[in-house]
CSV table of C-alpha atoms and ligand atoms in Angstrom, one decimal:
chain,number,residue,atom,x,y,z
A,1,MET,CA,0.0,0.0,0.0
A,2,TYR,CA,1.0,3.6,-0.5
A,3,ASP,CA,1.6,5.9,2.4
A,4,GLU,CA,-1.6,7.8,1.7
A,5,GLN,CA,-3.7,4.6,1.8
A,6,LEU,CA,-2.0,3.5,4.9
A,7,LEU,CA,-2.7,6.9,6.6
A,8,ASP,CA,-6.4,6.7,5.5
A,9,LEU,CA,-6.6,3.2,7.0
A,10,ALA,CA,-5.0,4.5,10.2
A,11,ALA,CA,-7.6,7.2,10.5
A,12,SER,CA,-10.3,4.6,10.7
A,13,LEU,CA,-8.3,2.4,13.1
A,14,ARG,CA,-11.2,2.0,15.4
A,15,ASP,CA,-13.0,-0.2,12.9
A,16,LEU,CA,-10.1,-2.7,12.5
A,17,THR,CA,-9.5,-6.0,14.3
A,18,GLU,CA,-6.8,-6.1,17.0
A,19,THR,CA,-4.5,-8.0,14.6
A,20,ALA,CA,-5.0,-5.6,11.8
A,21,LYS,CA,-4.3,-2.7,14.2
A,22,ALA,CA,-1.0,-4.2,15.3
A,23,VAL,CA,0.1,-4.8,11.7
A,24,LEU,CA,-0.8,-1.4,10.7
A,25,ARG,CA,1.0,0.3,13.7
A,26,ASP,CA,4.1,-1.7,12.9
A,27,GLU,CA,4.0,-0.7,9.3
A,28,LEU,CA,3.4,3.0,10.1
A,29,ARG,CA,6.3,3.0,12.5
A,30,LYS,CA,8.6,1.3,9.9
A,31,ARG,CA,7.7,3.9,7.4
A,32,GLU,CA,8.1,6.6,10.1
A,33,LEU,CA,4.6,7.9,9.4
A,34,GLY,CA,3.8,8.2,13.1
A,35,ASP,CA,1.8,6.2,15.7
A,36,PRO,CA,-1.9,6.2,14.8
A,37,LEU,CA,-2.8,5.9,18.5
A,38,ALA,CA,-0.9,9.0,19.4
A,39,PRO,CA,-3.4,11.9,20.1
A,40,ASP,CA,-2.0,14.2,17.4
A,41,PHE,CA,-1.9,11.5,14.7
A,42,SER,CA,-4.9,12.7,12.8
A,43,ALA,CA,-3.7,16.3,12.7
A,44,LEU,CA,-0.2,15.0,11.6
A,45,ALA,CA,-1.7,12.8,8.8
A,46,LYS,CA,-3.8,15.7,7.6
A,47,GLY,CA,-0.8,18.0,7.7
A,48,ARG,CA,1.2,15.6,5.5
A,49,ALA,CA,-1.7,15.3,3.0
A,50,ASP,CA,-2.1,19.1,2.9
A,51,SER,CA,1.5,19.9,2.4
A,52,GLN,CA,1.7,17.2,-0.3
A,53,GLN,CA,-1.3,18.8,-2.0
A,54,ALA,CA,0.3,22.3,-1.8
A,55,LEU,CA,3.5,20.8,-3.3
A,56,ASP,CA,1.6,19.2,-6.2
A,57,ALA,CA,-0.2,22.4,-6.9
A,58,ALA,CA,3.1,24.4,-6.9
A,59,GLU,CA,4.7,21.8,-9.3
A,60,ASP,CA,1.7,22.0,-11.6
A,61,GLU,CA,2.0,25.8,-11.7
A,62,VAL,CA,5.7,25.7,-12.5
A,63,ALA,CA,5.1,23.1,-15.2
A,64,ALA,CA,2.4,25.2,-16.8
A,65,LYS,CA,4.6,28.2,-17.3
A,66,PRO,CA,7.4,28.1,-19.9
A,67,ASN,CA,10.7,29.0,-18.2
A,68,GLU,CA,11.4,32.2,-20.0
A,69,TYR,CA,8.3,33.9,-18.4
A,70,THR,CA,9.9,33.5,-15.0
A,71,TRP,CA,12.5,36.1,-15.9
A,72,LYS,CA,11.0,38.1,-18.8
A,73,THR,CA,8.4,40.4,-17.6
A,74,PRO,CA,5.8,42.5,-19.4
A,75,LEU,CA,6.7,46.2,-19.9
A,76,CYS,CA,3.9,47.6,-22.0
A,77,GLU,CA,1.7,47.0,-25.0
A,78,CYS,CA,1.9,49.3,-28.0
A,79,ALA,CA,-0.8,50.5,-30.4
A,80,SER,CA,1.3,49.9,-33.5
A,81,ARG,CA,4.4,48.2,-34.9
A,82,GLU,CA,5.9,51.7,-35.3
A,83,GLU,CA,5.4,52.5,-31.6
A,84,ALA,CA,6.8,49.2,-30.6
A,85,TRP,CA,9.8,49.8,-32.7
A,86,GLN,CA,10.3,53.3,-31.2
A,87,ILE,CA,10.1,52.0,-27.6
A,88,ARG,CA,12.4,49.1,-28.3
A,89,GLU,CA,14.9,51.4,-30.0
A,90,ALA,CA,14.8,53.8,-27.0
A,91,LEU,CA,15.4,50.9,-24.7
A,92,ARG,CA,18.2,49.6,-26.9
A,93,ARG,CA,19.9,53.0,-26.7
A,94,ALA,CA,19.6,52.8,-22.9
A,95,GLY,CA,21.4,49.4,-23.0
A,96,ILE,CA,18.2,47.5,-22.2
A,97,GLU,CA,17.4,44.4,-24.2
A,98,SER,CA,13.7,43.9,-25.0
A,99,TRP,CA,11.6,41.3,-26.9
A,100,LEU,CA,8.3,41.5,-28.7
A,101,ARG,CA,6.4,38.8,-27.0
A,102,ASP,CA,3.2,38.9,-29.0
A,103,PRO,CA,3.3,40.5,-32.4
A,104,ALA,CA,-0.6,40.7,-32.4
A,105,ASN,CA,-0.8,43.3,-29.6
A,106,TYR,CA,2.9,44.5,-29.8
A,107,SER,CA,3.5,43.6,-26.1
A,108,ILE,CA,7.1,44.2,-25.1
A,109,VAL,CA,8.8,42.2,-22.4
A,110,VAL,CA,12.1,43.0,-20.7
A,111,ALA,CA,14.3,41.1,-18.2
A,112,ALA,CA,12.7,41.3,-14.8
A,113,ASP,CA,15.8,42.9,-13.3
A,114,GLN,CA,15.7,45.7,-15.9
A,115,LEU,CA,12.0,46.5,-15.5
A,116,GLU,CA,12.5,49.5,-13.3
A,117,ALA,CA,15.1,51.0,-15.7
A,118,ALA,CA,12.9,50.2,-18.7
A,119,SER,CA,9.9,51.8,-17.1
A,120,ALA,CA,12.0,55.0,-16.5
A,121,VAL,CA,13.0,55.0,-20.2
A,122,ILE,CA,9.4,54.7,-21.5
A,123,ALA,CA,8.2,57.3,-18.9
A,124,ASN,CA,10.0,59.9,-21.0
A,125,PRO,CA,8.8,61.0,-24.4
A,126,ILE,CA,10.4,59.1,-27.3
A,127,PRO,CA,13.3,61.2,-28.7
A,128,GLN,CA,12.3,62.9,-32.0
A,129,ASP,CA,15.2,61.3,-33.9
A,130,ILE,CA,13.9,57.8,-33.0
A,131,ILE,CA,10.4,58.8,-34.2
A,132,ASP,CA,11.9,60.1,-37.5
A,133,GLU,CA,14.0,56.9,-37.9
A,134,SER,CA,11.0,54.6,-37.2
A,135,ARG,CA,9.2,56.2,-40.1
A,136,LEU,CA,12.1,55.3,-42.3
A,137,GLU,CA,12.4,52.0,-40.7
A,138,VAL,CA,8.9,50.7,-41.1
A,139,PRO,CA,8.6,50.6,-44.9
A,140,GLU,CA,11.7,48.5,-45.0
A,141,TYR,CA,9.8,45.6,-43.5
A,142,LEU,CA,7.0,45.7,-46.1
A,143,PRO,CA,7.5,43.0,-48.7
A,144,PRO,CA,8.6,44.5,-51.9
A,145,VAL,CA,6.7,44.4,-55.2
A,146,CYS,CA,8.2,43.4,-58.5
A,147,PRO,CA,9.3,46.6,-60.2
A,148,ALA,CA,8.6,44.9,-63.6
A,149,CYS,CA,5.1,43.4,-63.3
A,150,GLY,CA,3.9,44.6,-59.8
A,151,THR,CA,3.5,41.1,-58.3
A,152,ALA,CA,3.8,41.1,-54.5
A,153,ASP,CA,5.8,38.6,-52.4
A,154,PRO,CA,8.9,38.0,-54.4
A,155,ILE,CA,11.4,35.3,-53.3
A,156,LEU,CA,14.3,36.5,-51.2
A,157,MET,CA,17.4,35.1,-53.0
A,158,ALA,CA,20.1,36.7,-50.9
A,159,ALA,CA,20.4,39.1,-48.1
A,160,ASP,CA,24.1,40.2,-48.5
A,161,PRO,CA,25.2,42.8,-49.2
A,162,SER,CA,21.6,43.8,-49.7
A,163,ASN,CA,18.3,41.9,-50.3
A,164,SER,CA,18.1,40.3,-53.7
A,165,TRP,CA,14.7,39.3,-55.0
A,166,GLU,CA,13.2,37.2,-57.7
A,167,CYS,CA,9.7,37.6,-59.0
A,168,GLU,CA,7.7,34.4,-59.2
A,169,SER,CA,5.5,35.7,-61.9
A,170,CYS,CA,7.9,37.1,-64.5
A,171,GLY,CA,11.3,35.9,-63.3
A,172,ASN,CA,12.6,39.5,-62.9
A,173,GLU,CA,15.6,39.7,-60.5
A,174,TRP,CA,16.6,42.8,-58.6
A,175,SER,CA,18.5,44.0,-55.6
A,176,ASP,CA,17.8,46.7,-53.0
A,177,PRO,CA,20.3,49.5,-52.7
A,178,VAL,CA,23.2,48.5,-50.4
A,179,ASP,CA,22.3,51.1,-47.8
A,180,PRO,CA,18.7,51.9,-48.3
A,181,ARG,CA,18.5,54.0,-45.1
A,182,PRO,CA,19.3,57.7,-45.7
A,183,ASP,CA,21.4,59.3,-42.9
A,184,ALA,CA,19.0,60.4,-40.3
A,185,SER,CA,21.3,63.0,-38.7
B,201,ZN,ZN1,7.6,40.3,-61.9
């Protein structure tokens, strides 16, 4: 029998025969589960069961959460990809690493030990040059359109030194300028 079963049995010791009581007491002592005839036995047995339950619950909770969420903590949600980019750039300049956890609502997470510093950064207005830069930055992520036939979603053939594309419709190949970002300063 398992310990729990044995303890249950011990709780209803009154109903057992004398022989069964003796066997059970010996077994409980062997397993160091306590003497069922001791006055505090019931409370003791219940305490063991409760703490085991609490332990199980705690283990379930840990298992349910992926590890990274124990140290990455939510900072804020943004209204747009542009705003998320601005905030992450402001954090990056302050030396704070950040991640976009959920692209659907642009929620940004930071390491838990940098939350305070990150909150201080975003409490200030985003510097104008970051806002300017983000407006240049965003179109870069839009998938290009074939300059020959206008078909969207070309195949990315190479990314070095700049993105090279091939159109699936007409076979046209072209490359982005090597440094497409004009100097913001
Ligand atoms: Zn084309």
